[in-house]
């Protein structure tokens, strides 16, 4: 019998050490190393023999082949029954893939997967494994959401060995684990949710998915700062990492791809949380543009690029005279450090001083803007609030602002202008290099090279 080995694993970053030490050399944290017992090594050829006995389809190659001989046929996919979910996945679910879905408590992770599982079970073999709720709780939620429950196989279990045994017997096309933090392996001494348990449980489930061509959907918890809980190696194991965002005070949820081996990253899907579960929003720009009839200073519409489509969202700025020695800079939906930099550019190259003003910035609808095309719109909204002058409702703006006050072009300028024209906007302030050769009918495009030109164009 193989001797059990142990290692010391950092609970913060997952780094391994042969012996205990006070400080983790990787993340520099103190007293975070805990001893875990490692699983016994498998004899060479034993895994292949057991895989053959289990009758796996064998999506993993066990022979050395030439790269030029690899079949370049398109990877087969099938729909998740949600177009927005398929968009973020890159076109649908891929057999043999492992997808990790994370999000804050109450964001709707379990609701989204339960809706997906019930609909997929009408045409595919699906097993939904719940480790956090009882079967009656899941059944009650499905009844409340008015979902078709016939054909969906349920399992309340936290032992990975038991789950793999059931999966080998049932051979499902889709296996859903809710959640990976509740799973455990008998050979690992640490408690469920620990670094070693999460890592080894995810590795065993992913290995089964690859070998049996099963779609594996894992639910993951997030930490206080919004990052995925567990070891960082967990994100390297899976093929796609998705994050479902949205607070309890908002009925909209955004599904964003952070990693995807089968599609584009930073793709965005929009859902609305209704009485009967999540409903996909086919035209998110129309939702985020529900503005009040009264024109108010500091409100402006910008065109950002999310994944493979343009998105029109409203940015609001509010400037108020500060009573503090150090005025506040608050940005919701945007990078706060970039806001401070843009305000410095506005002072240096726009001639407008905001050092005595509290600056509050908000992107309407709970959308998080990650690209730099929002720079110009942010500054013009700040100028509008500072001078207490409302901007035209038919105006859209996009463009990156450099430290020298220049307006830099952004990708897909033509598509952004066309999208704005579809929603009834008639004026656009854009970088000079983004002026399209064919301007949409009824649209006036104002090209600017410098920040001062953009302020003058208002």
Tab-separated table of N, CA and C in Angstrom, residues 163-314:
chain	number	residue	atom	x	y	z
A	163	UNK	N	-20.400	11.030	-6.379
A	163	UNK	CA	-20.900	11.730	-7.563
A	163	UNK	C	-20.320	11.125	-8.831
A	164	UNK	N	-19.011	10.821	-8.819
A	164	UNK	CA	-18.384	10.237	-10.004
A	164	UNK	C	-18.925	8.833	-10.262
A	165	UNK	N	-19.214	8.096	-9.187
A	165	UNK	CA	-19.794	6.772	-9.377
A	165	UNK	C	-21.164	6.836	-10.024
A	166	UNK	N	-22.001	7.782	-9.579
A	166	UNK	CA	-23.323	7.963	-10.188
A	166	UNK	C	-23.196	8.433	-11.624
A	167	UNK	N	-22.257	9.341	-11.868
A	167	UNK	CA	-22.080	9.864	-13.224
A	167	UNK	C	-21.597	8.787	-14.184
A	168	UNK	N	-20.733	7.892	-13.724
A	168	UNK	CA	-20.263	6.800	-14.583
A	168	UNK	C	-21.405	5.852	-14.924
A	169	UNK	N	-22.334	5.684	-13.984
A	169	UNK	CA	-23.453	4.782	-14.230
A	169	UNK	C	-24.518	5.428	-15.126
A	170	UNK	N	-24.807	6.711	-14.870
A	170	UNK	CA	-25.873	7.390	-15.617
A	170	UNK	C	-25.408	7.963	-16.945
A	171	UNK	N	-24.098	8.278	-17.059
A	171	UNK	CA	-23.517	8.853	-18.281
A	171	UNK	C	-24.295	10.089	-18.754
A	172	UNK	N	-24.380	11.156	-17.968
A	172	UNK	CA	-25.134	12.341	-18.390
A	172	UNK	C	-24.371	13.148	-19.428
A	173	UNK	N	-25.098	13.939	-20.198
A	173	UNK	CA	-24.462	14.876	-21.125
A	173	UNK	C	-24.081	16.167	-20.427
A	174	UNK	N	-24.821	16.542	-19.394
A	174	UNK	CA	-24.539	17.751	-18.616
A	174	UNK	C	-24.541	17.377	-17.142
A	175	UNK	N	-23.479	17.798	-16.432
A	175	UNK	CA	-23.358	17.563	-14.998
A	175	UNK	C	-23.192	18.917	-14.317
A	176	UNK	N	-24.093	19.254	-13.405
A	176	UNK	CA	-24.082	20.541	-12.712
A	176	UNK	C	-23.747	20.301	-11.246
A	177	UNK	N	-22.738	21.014	-10.736
A	177	UNK	CA	-22.303	20.900	-9.344
A	177	UNK	C	-22.558	22.231	-8.644
A	178	UNK	N	-23.407	22.221	-7.613
A	178	UNK	CA	-23.759	23.438	-6.887
A	178	UNK	C	-23.545	23.208	-5.386
A	179	UNK	N	-22.395	23.568	-4.855
A	179	UNK	CA	-21.307	24.305	-5.453
A	179	UNK	C	-20.006	23.552	-5.197
A	180	UNK	N	-18.926	23.988	-5.835
A	180	UNK	CA	-17.659	23.291	-5.715
A	180	UNK	C	-17.077	23.452	-4.308
A	181	UNK	N	-17.460	24.510	-3.590
A	181	UNK	CA	-16.950	24.728	-2.232
A	181	UNK	C	-17.524	23.740	-1.215
A	182	UNK	N	-18.585	23.037	-1.568
A	182	UNK	CA	-19.174	22.059	-0.643
A	182	UNK	C	-18.706	20.640	-0.932
A	183	UNK	N	-17.972	20.422	-2.009
A	183	UNK	CA	-17.526	19.088	-2.377
A	183	UNK	C	-16.273	18.683	-1.590
A	184	UNK	N	-16.103	17.366	-1.411
A	184	UNK	CA	-14.918	16.893	-0.701
A	184	UNK	C	-14.543	15.509	-1.190
A	185	UNK	N	-13.253	15.190	-1.059
A	185	UNK	CA	-12.693	13.873	-1.352
A	185	UNK	C	-12.281	13.204	-0.039
A	186	UNK	N	-12.502	11.916	0.051
A	186	UNK	CA	-12.203	11.202	1.288
A	186	UNK	C	-10.711	11.172	1.585
A	187	UNK	N	-9.871	11.167	0.552
A	187	UNK	CA	-8.430	11.057	0.759
A	187	UNK	C	-7.793	12.356	1.237
A	188	UNK	N	-8.519	13.475	1.148
A	188	UNK	CA	-7.974	14.766	1.556
A	188	UNK	C	-8.445	15.053	2.979
A	189	UNK	N	-7.489	15.380	3.864
A	189	UNK	CA	-7.800	15.517	5.285
A	189	UNK	C	-8.483	16.840	5.616
A	190	UNK	N	-8.325	17.883	4.797
A	190	UNK	CA	-8.879	19.188	5.140
A	190	UNK	C	-10.392	19.212	4.970
A	191	UNK	N	-11.021	20.250	5.513
A	191	UNK	CA	-12.474	20.379	5.486
A	191	UNK	C	-12.946	20.863	4.116
A	192	UNK	N	-14.209	20.607	3.765
A	192	UNK	CA	-14.745	21.123	2.500
A	192	UNK	C	-14.637	22.642	2.441
A	193	UNK	N	-14.290	23.153	1.266
A	193	UNK	CA	-14.090	24.583	1.097
A	193	UNK	C	-12.652	25.011	1.233
A	194	UNK	N	-11.795	24.132	1.764
A	194	UNK	CA	-10.379	24.455	1.885
A	194	UNK	C	-9.680	24.432	0.543
A	195	UNK	N	-8.466	24.925	0.529
A	195	UNK	CA	-7.716	25.022	-0.723
A	195	UNK	C	-7.504	23.652	-1.347
A	196	UNK	N	-7.059	22.687	-0.545
A	196	UNK	CA	-6.766	21.355	-1.086
A	196	UNK	C	-8.040	20.664	-1.569
A	197	UNK	N	-9.137	20.766	-0.807
A	197	UNK	CA	-10.381	20.107	-1.191
A	197	UNK	C	-10.939	20.697	-2.493
A	198	UNK	N	-10.973	22.014	-2.588
A	198	UNK	CA	-11.505	22.649	-3.797
A	198	UNK	C	-10.668	22.288	-5.012
A	199	UNK	N	-9.361	22.320	-4.847
A	199	UNK	CA	-8.466	22.027	-5.970
A	199	UNK	C	-8.601	20.584	-6.431
A	200	UNK	N	-8.527	19.638	-5.510
A	200	UNK	CA	-8.560	18.223	-5.889
A	200	UNK	C	-9.956	17.805	-6.355
A	201	UNK	N	-11.009	18.356	-5.743
A	201	UNK	CA	-12.366	18.021	-6.180
A	201	UNK	C	-12.616	18.526	-7.594
A	202	UNK	N	-12.207	19.773	-7.868
A	202	UNK	CA	-12.378	20.317	-9.213
A	202	UNK	C	-11.551	19.547	-10.231
A	203	UNK	N	-10.360	19.125	-9.831
A	203	UNK	CA	-9.507	18.368	-10.751
A	203	UNK	C	-10.130	17.020	-11.103
A	204	UNK	N	-10.699	16.320	-10.098
A	204	UNK	CA	-11.321	15.027	-10.360
A	204	UNK	C	-12.557	15.169	-11.248
A	205	UNK	N	-13.382	16.174	-10.993
A	205	UNK	CA	-14.589	16.379	-11.804
A	205	UNK	C	-14.246	16.813	-13.218
A	206	UNK	N	-13.249	17.686	-13.353
A	206	UNK	CA	-12.835	18.134	-14.686
A	206	UNK	C	-12.242	16.991	-15.480
A	207	UNK	N	-11.453	16.138	-14.820
A	207	UNK	CA	-10.863	14.986	-15.510
A	207	UNK	C	-11.951	14.049	-16.032
A	208	UNK	N	-12.996	13.834	-15.225
A	208	UNK	CA	-14.108	13.002	-15.688
A	208	UNK	C	-14.815	13.636	-16.881
A	209	UNK	N	-15.015	14.958	-16.837
A	209	UNK	CA	-15.697	15.645	-17.933
A	209	UNK	C	-14.911	15.528	-19.228
A	210	UNK	N	-13.593	15.676	-19.162
A	210	UNK	CA	-12.765	15.583	-20.365
A	210	UNK	C	-12.784	14.174	-20.949
A	211	UNK	N	-12.745	13.171	-20.082
A	211	UNK	CA	-12.665	11.803	-20.548
A	211	UNK	C	-13.992	11.267	-21.064
A	212	UNK	N	-15.107	11.810	-20.558
A	212	UNK	CA	-16.423	11.292	-20.940
A	212	UNK	C	-17.215	12.230	-21.835
A	213	UNK	N	-16.581	13.354	-22.260
A	213	UNK	CA	-17.270	14.344	-23.107
A	213	UNK	C	-18.546	14.874	-22.445
A	214	UNK	N	-18.475	15.085	-21.149
A	214	UNK	CA	-19.607	15.622	-20.400
A	214	UNK	C	-19.411	17.118	-20.179
A	215	UNK	N	-20.458	17.895	-20.346
A	215	UNK	CA	-20.398	19.323	-20.018
A	215	UNK	C	-20.503	19.471	-18.507
A	216	UNK	N	-19.479	20.064	-17.903
A	216	UNK	CA	-19.428	20.245	-16.452
A	216	UNK	C	-19.668	21.716	-16.126
A	217	UNK	N	-20.709	21.996	-15.338
A	217	UNK	CA	-21.018	23.357	-14.897
A	217	UNK	C	-20.836	23.423	-13.387
A	218	UNK	N	-19.882	24.226	-12.938
A	218	UNK	CA	-19.562	24.362	-11.528
A	218	UNK	C	-20.025	25.720	-11.017
A	219	UNK	N	-20.600	25.750	-9.825
A	219	UNK	CA	-20.947	27.006	-9.157
A	219	UNK	C	-19.842	27.308	-8.159
A	220	UNK	N	-19.340	28.547	-8.183
A	220	UNK	CA	-18.271	28.955	-7.276
A	220	UNK	C	-18.653	30.180	-6.476
A	221	UNK	N	-18.169	30.251	-5.245
A	221	UNK	CA	-18.407	31.419	-4.402
A	221	UNK	C	-17.363	32.489	-4.704
A	222	UNK	N	-17.636	33.718	-4.294
A	222	UNK	CA	-16.689	34.813	-4.475
A	222	UNK	C	-16.336	35.392	-3.109
A	223	UNK	N	-15.196	36.074	-3.057
A	223	UNK	CA	-14.728	36.698	-1.823
A	223	UNK	C	-15.330	38.100	-1.684
A	224	UNK	N	-14.937	38.809	-0.632
A	224	UNK	CA	-15.486	40.138	-0.380
A	224	UNK	C	-15.168	41.117	-1.494
A	225	UNK	N	-13.986	40.979	-2.117
A	225	UNK	CA	-13.613	41.914	-3.170
A	225	UNK	C	-14.111	41.487	-4.541
A	226	UNK	N	-14.955	40.452	-4.608
A	226	UNK	CA	-15.579	40.056	-5.856
A	226	UNK	C	-14.806	39.054	-6.675
A	227	UNK	N	-13.670	38.559	-6.177
A	227	UNK	CA	-12.892	37.567	-6.902
A	227	UNK	C	-13.336	36.168	-6.499
A	228	UNK	N	-13.021	35.197	-7.334
A	228	UNK	CA	-13.448	33.826	-7.104
A	228	UNK	C	-12.740	33.234	-5.895
A	229	UNK	N	-13.502	32.641	-4.999
A	229	UNK	CA	-12.919	32.030	-3.812
A	229	UNK	C	-12.228	30.723	-4.178
A	230	UNK	N	-11.234	30.355	-3.376
A	230	UNK	CA	-10.516	29.121	-3.636
A	230	UNK	C	-9.157	29.380	-4.256
A	231	UNK	N	-8.402	28.326	-4.521
A	231	UNK	CA	-7.056	28.506	-5.075
A	231	UNK	C	-7.096	29.055	-6.497
A	232	UNK	N	-6.066	29.806	-6.845
A	232	UNK	CA	-5.992	30.397	-8.187
A	232	UNK	C	-5.885	29.316	-9.258
A	233	UNK	N	-5.351	28.162	-8.898
A	233	UNK	CA	-5.206	27.086	-9.872
A	233	UNK	C	-6.568	26.593	-10.364
A	234	UNK	N	-7.630	26.858	-9.596
A	234	UNK	CA	-8.973	26.447	-10.012
A	234	UNK	C	-9.367	27.105	-11.337
A	235	UNK	N	-8.997	28.376	-11.510
A	235	UNK	CA	-9.327	29.070	-12.749
A	235	UNK	C	-8.509	28.558	-13.924
A	236	UNK	N	-7.354	27.958	-13.658
A	236	UNK	CA	-6.546	27.394	-14.737
A	236	UNK	C	-7.072	26.025	-15.177
A	237	UNK	N	-7.740	25.311	-14.286
A	237	UNK	CA	-8.255	23.984	-14.632
A	237	UNK	C	-9.412	24.056	-15.617
A	238	UNK	N	-10.306	25.016	-15.403
A	238	UNK	CA	-11.552	25.043	-16.168
A	238	UNK	C	-11.329	25.733	-17.519
A	239	UNK	N	-12.305	25.553	-18.414
A	239	UNK	CA	-12.216	26.133	-19.757
A	239	UNK	C	-12.825	27.520	-19.843
A	240	UNK	N	-13.831	27.799	-19.041
A	240	UNK	CA	-14.497	29.095	-19.075
A	240	UNK	C	-14.849	29.520	-17.660
A	241	UNK	N	-14.583	30.781	-17.349
A	241	UNK	CA	-14.918	31.350	-16.054
A	241	UNK	C	-15.877	32.507	-16.281
A	242	UNK	N	-17.082	32.398	-15.743
A	242	UNK	CA	-18.121	33.408	-15.917
A	242	UNK	C	-18.470	34.012	-14.563
A	243	UNK	N	-18.802	35.289	-14.569
A	243	UNK	CA	-19.157	35.989	-13.335
A	243	UNK	C	-20.520	36.639	-13.497
A	244	UNK	N	-21.450	36.268	-12.624
A	244	UNK	CA	-22.798	36.840	-12.628
A	244	UNK	C	-22.831	37.975	-11.616
A	245	UNK	N	-23.035	39.189	-12.104
A	245	UNK	CA	-22.972	40.384	-11.266
A	245	UNK	C	-24.354	41.009	-11.149
A	246	UNK	N	-24.572	41.704	-10.042
A	246	UNK	CA	-25.841	42.383	-9.812
A	246	UNK	C	-26.219	42.299	-8.362
A	247	UNK	N	-26.534	43.451	-7.753
A	247	UNK	CA	-26.884	43.476	-6.343
A	247	UNK	C	-28.351	43.172	-6.120
A	248	UNK	N	-28.695	43.005	-4.845
A	248	UNK	CA	-30.080	42.707	-4.485
A	248	UNK	C	-31.004	43.888	-4.743
A	249	UNK	N	-30.427	45.116	-4.865
A	249	UNK	CA	-31.246	46.295	-5.085
A	249	UNK	C	-31.502	46.569	-6.562
A	250	UNK	N	-30.968	45.736	-7.438
A	250	UNK	CA	-31.158	45.920	-8.869
A	250	UNK	C	-31.771	44.664	-9.469
A	251	UNK	N	-32.712	44.846	-10.386
A	251	UNK	CA	-33.340	43.671	-10.996
A	251	UNK	C	-32.592	43.186	-12.221
A	252	UNK	N	-31.524	43.866	-12.587
A	252	UNK	CA	-30.736	43.450	-13.742
A	252	UNK	C	-29.491	42.692	-13.287
A	253	UNK	N	-29.153	41.661	-14.038
A	253	UNK	CA	-27.952	40.873	-13.799
A	253	UNK	C	-27.113	40.842	-15.074
A	254	UNK	N	-25.819	40.994	-14.923
A	254	UNK	CA	-24.912	40.929	-16.072
A	254	UNK	C	-24.014	39.708	-15.923
A	255	UNK	N	-23.924	38.931	-16.974
A	255	UNK	CA	-23.075	37.740	-17.022
A	255	UNK	C	-21.877	38.064	-17.899
A	256	UNK	N	-20.699	38.084	-17.294
A	256	UNK	CA	-19.488	38.485	-18.010
A	256	UNK	C	-18.496	37.331	-18.061
A	257	UNK	N	-17.924	37.109	-19.238
A	257	UNK	CA	-16.901	36.085	-19.392
A	257	UNK	C	-15.527	36.629	-19.057
A	258	UNK	N	-14.852	35.996	-18.083
A	258	UNK	CA	-13.512	36.413	-17.687
A	258	UNK	C	-12.428	35.542	-18.322
A	259	UNK	N	-12.794	34.319	-18.644
A	259	UNK	CA	-11.886	33.412	-19.341
A	259	UNK	C	-12.731	32.486	-20.204
A	260	UNK	N	-12.298	32.259	-21.432
A	260	UNK	CA	-13.061	31.379	-22.320
A	260	UNK	C	-12.134	30.818	-23.384
A	261	UNK	N	-11.951	29.521	-23.351
A	261	UNK	CA	-11.112	28.875	-24.355
A	261	UNK	C	-11.849	28.630	-25.665
A	262	UNK	N	-13.146	28.876	-25.675
A	262	UNK	CA	-13.949	28.608	-26.868
A	262	UNK	C	-14.622	29.870	-27.406
A	263	UNK	N	-14.240	31.033	-26.927
A	263	UNK	CA	-14.866	32.265	-27.400
A	263	UNK	C	-14.144	33.482	-26.864
A	264	UNK	N	-14.733	34.660	-27.110
A	264	UNK	CA	-14.128	35.918	-26.695
A	264	UNK	C	-14.342	36.151	-25.204
A	265	UNK	N	-13.346	36.781	-24.573
A	265	UNK	CA	-13.490	37.168	-23.174
A	265	UNK	C	-14.144	38.540	-23.101
A	266	UNK	N	-14.577	38.908	-21.902
A	266	UNK	CA	-15.265	40.180	-21.663
A	266	UNK	C	-16.560	40.301	-22.454
A	267	UNK	N	-17.103	39.169	-22.919
A	267	UNK	CA	-18.437	39.185	-23.518
A	267	UNK	C	-19.459	39.416	-22.411
A	268	UNK	N	-20.550	40.081	-22.747
A	268	UNK	CA	-21.523	40.468	-21.740
A	268	UNK	C	-22.903	39.978	-22.119
A	269	UNK	N	-23.573	39.328	-21.170
A	269	UNK	CA	-24.964	38.940	-21.320
A	269	UNK	C	-25.792	39.624	-20.245
A	270	UNK	N	-26.974	40.076	-20.592
A	270	UNK	CA	-27.801	40.849	-19.668
A	270	UNK	C	-29.091	40.086	-19.394
A	271	UNK	N	-29.452	39.972	-18.111
A	271	UNK	CA	-30.672	39.294	-17.679
A	271	UNK	C	-31.442	40.224	-16.743
A	272	UNK	N	-32.728	39.996	-16.668
A	272	UNK	CA	-33.587	40.696	-15.714
A	272	UNK	C	-34.155	39.675	-14.744
A	273	UNK	N	-34.055	39.945	-13.441
A	273	UNK	CA	-34.586	39.055	-12.422
A	273	UNK	C	-36.060	39.386	-12.204
A	274	UNK	N	-36.927	38.477	-12.634
A	274	UNK	CA	-38.365	38.674	-12.533
A	274	UNK	C	-38.968	37.653	-11.566
A	275	UNK	N	-40.288	37.658	-11.466
A	275	UNK	CA	-40.972	36.759	-10.535
A	275	UNK	C	-40.740	35.304	-10.889
A	276	UNK	N	-40.648	34.999	-12.165
A	276	UNK	CA	-40.466	33.617	-12.616
A	276	UNK	C	-39.030	33.340	-13.051
A	277	UNK	N	-38.068	33.989	-12.395
A	277	UNK	CA	-36.669	33.700	-12.664
A	277	UNK	C	-36.015	34.724	-13.560
A	278	UNK	N	-34.854	34.350	-14.096
A	278	UNK	CA	-34.087	35.233	-14.957
A	278	UNK	C	-34.635	35.207	-16.380
A	279	UNK	N	-34.792	36.381	-16.947
A	279	UNK	CA	-35.229	36.517	-18.332
A	279	UNK	C	-34.179	37.325	-19.082
A	280	UNK	N	-33.753	36.818	-20.231
A	280	UNK	CA	-32.701	37.493	-20.974
A	280	UNK	C	-33.208	38.776	-21.614
A	281	UNK	N	-32.325	39.784	-21.659
A	281	UNK	CA	-32.629	41.081	-22.256
A	281	UNK	C	-31.980	41.108	-23.638
A	282	UNK	N	-32.795	41.071	-24.682
A	282	UNK	CA	-32.277	40.992	-26.044
A	282	UNK	C	-31.657	42.313	-26.499
A	283	UNK	N	-32.194	43.440	-26.040
A	283	UNK	CA	-31.688	44.752	-26.443
A	283	UNK	C	-31.331	45.552	-25.193
A	284	UNK	N	-30.146	45.298	-24.609
A	284	UNK	CA	-29.802	45.954	-23.339
A	284	UNK	C	-29.664	47.461	-23.450
A	285	UNK	N	-29.297	47.976	-24.628
A	285	UNK	CA	-29.153	49.423	-24.783
A	285	UNK	C	-30.462	50.132	-24.488
A	286	UNK	N	-31.575	49.553	-24.931
A	286	UNK	CA	-32.877	50.170	-24.689
A	286	UNK	C	-33.205	50.198	-23.202
A	287	UNK	N	-32.738	49.202	-22.447
A	287	UNK	CA	-32.998	49.165	-21.006
A	287	UNK	C	-32.189	50.238	-20.288
A	288	UNK	N	-30.904	50.360	-20.648
A	288	UNK	CA	-30.032	51.286	-19.950
A	288	UNK	C	-30.254	52.739	-20.370
A	289	UNK	N	-31.072	52.971	-21.406
A	289	UNK	CA	-31.320	54.331	-21.870
A	289	UNK	C	-32.673	54.861	-21.421
A	290	UNK	N	-33.264	54.253	-20.406
A	290	UNK	CA	-34.551	54.731	-19.900
A	290	UNK	C	-34.320	55.974	-19.048
A	291	UNK	N	-34.160	57.122	-19.710
A	291	UNK	CA	-33.818	58.373	-19.052
A	291	UNK	C	-35.082	59.157	-18.720
A	292	UNK	N	-34.958	60.076	-17.768
A	292	UNK	CA	-36.080	60.926	-17.402
A	292	UNK	C	-36.331	61.954	-18.491
A	293	UNK	N	-37.553	62.454	-18.546
A	293	UNK	CA	-37.921	63.423	-19.567
A	293	UNK	C	-37.237	64.764	-19.336
A	294	UNK	N	-37.001	65.107	-18.084
A	294	UNK	CA	-36.380	66.399	-17.771
A	294	UNK	C	-34.872	66.325	-17.956
A	295	UNK	N	-34.329	67.278	-18.712
A	295	UNK	CA	-32.894	67.321	-18.932
A	295	UNK	C	-32.189	67.807	-17.677
A	296	UNK	N	-31.127	67.102	-17.294
A	296	UNK	CA	-30.374	67.452	-16.092
A	296	UNK	C	-28.899	67.573	-16.433
A	297	UNK	N	-28.190	68.521	-15.839
A	297	UNK	CA	-26.749	68.637	-16.090
A	297	UNK	C	-26.014	67.390	-15.612
A	298	UNK	N	-24.953	67.054	-16.321
A	298	UNK	CA	-24.112	65.922	-15.933
A	298	UNK	C	-24.538	64.588	-16.471
A	299	UNK	N	-25.589	64.539	-17.308
A	299	UNK	CA	-26.066	63.274	-17.867
A	299	UNK	C	-25.693	63.185	-19.345
A	300	UNK	N	-25.091	62.069	-19.750
A	300	UNK	CA	-24.628	61.899	-21.124
A	300	UNK	C	-24.614	60.419	-21.473
A	301	UNK	N	-24.908	60.107	-22.731
A	301	UNK	CA	-24.909	58.724	-23.211
A	301	UNK	C	-23.588	58.440	-23.920
A	302	UNK	N	-22.973	57.330	-23.593
A	302	UNK	CA	-21.733	56.904	-24.248
A	302	UNK	C	-21.933	55.540	-24.883
A	303	UNK	N	-21.082	55.216	-25.839
A	303	UNK	CA	-21.155	53.939	-26.545
A	303	UNK	C	-19.908	53.130	-26.184
A	304	UNK	N	-20.088	52.070	-25.429
A	304	UNK	CA	-18.976	51.201	-25.047
A	304	UNK	C	-19.080	49.896	-25.827
A	305	UNK	N	-17.979	49.160	-25.879
A	305	UNK	CA	-17.938	47.895	-26.624
A	305	UNK	C	-17.786	46.755	-25.628
A	306	UNK	N	-18.785	45.884	-25.622
A	306	UNK	CA	-18.790	44.742	-24.712
A	306	UNK	C	-18.739	43.458	-25.513
A	307	UNK	N	-17.574	42.814	-25.531
A	307	UNK	CA	-17.433	41.547	-26.246
A	307	UNK	C	-17.510	41.730	-27.745
A	308	UNK	N	-18.659	41.400	-28.326
A	308	UNK	CA	-18.823	41.472	-29.778
A	308	UNK	C	-19.930	42.430	-30.184
A	309	UNK	N	-20.388	43.299	-29.288
A	309	UNK	CA	-21.473	44.204	-29.638
A	309	UNK	C	-21.316	45.536	-28.925
A	310	UNK	N	-21.826	46.620	-29.539
A	310	UNK	CA	-21.822	47.923	-28.874
A	310	UNK	C	-22.960	48.018	-27.871
A	311	UNK	N	-22.756	48.833	-26.855
A	311	UNK	CA	-23.744	48.991	-25.795
A	311	UNK	C	-23.833	50.463	-25.426
A	312	UNK	N	-25.048	51.005	-25.475
A	312	UNK	CA	-25.279	52.393	-25.117
A	312	UNK	C	-25.700	52.465	-23.658
A	313	UNK	N	-24.930	53.196	-22.858
A	313	UNK	CA	-25.237	53.356	-21.445
A	313	UNK	C	-25.106	54.826	-21.075
A	314	UNK	N	-25.802	55.206	-20.032
A	314	UNK	CA	-25.784	56.590	-19.575
A	314	UNK	C	-24.798	56.740	-18.420
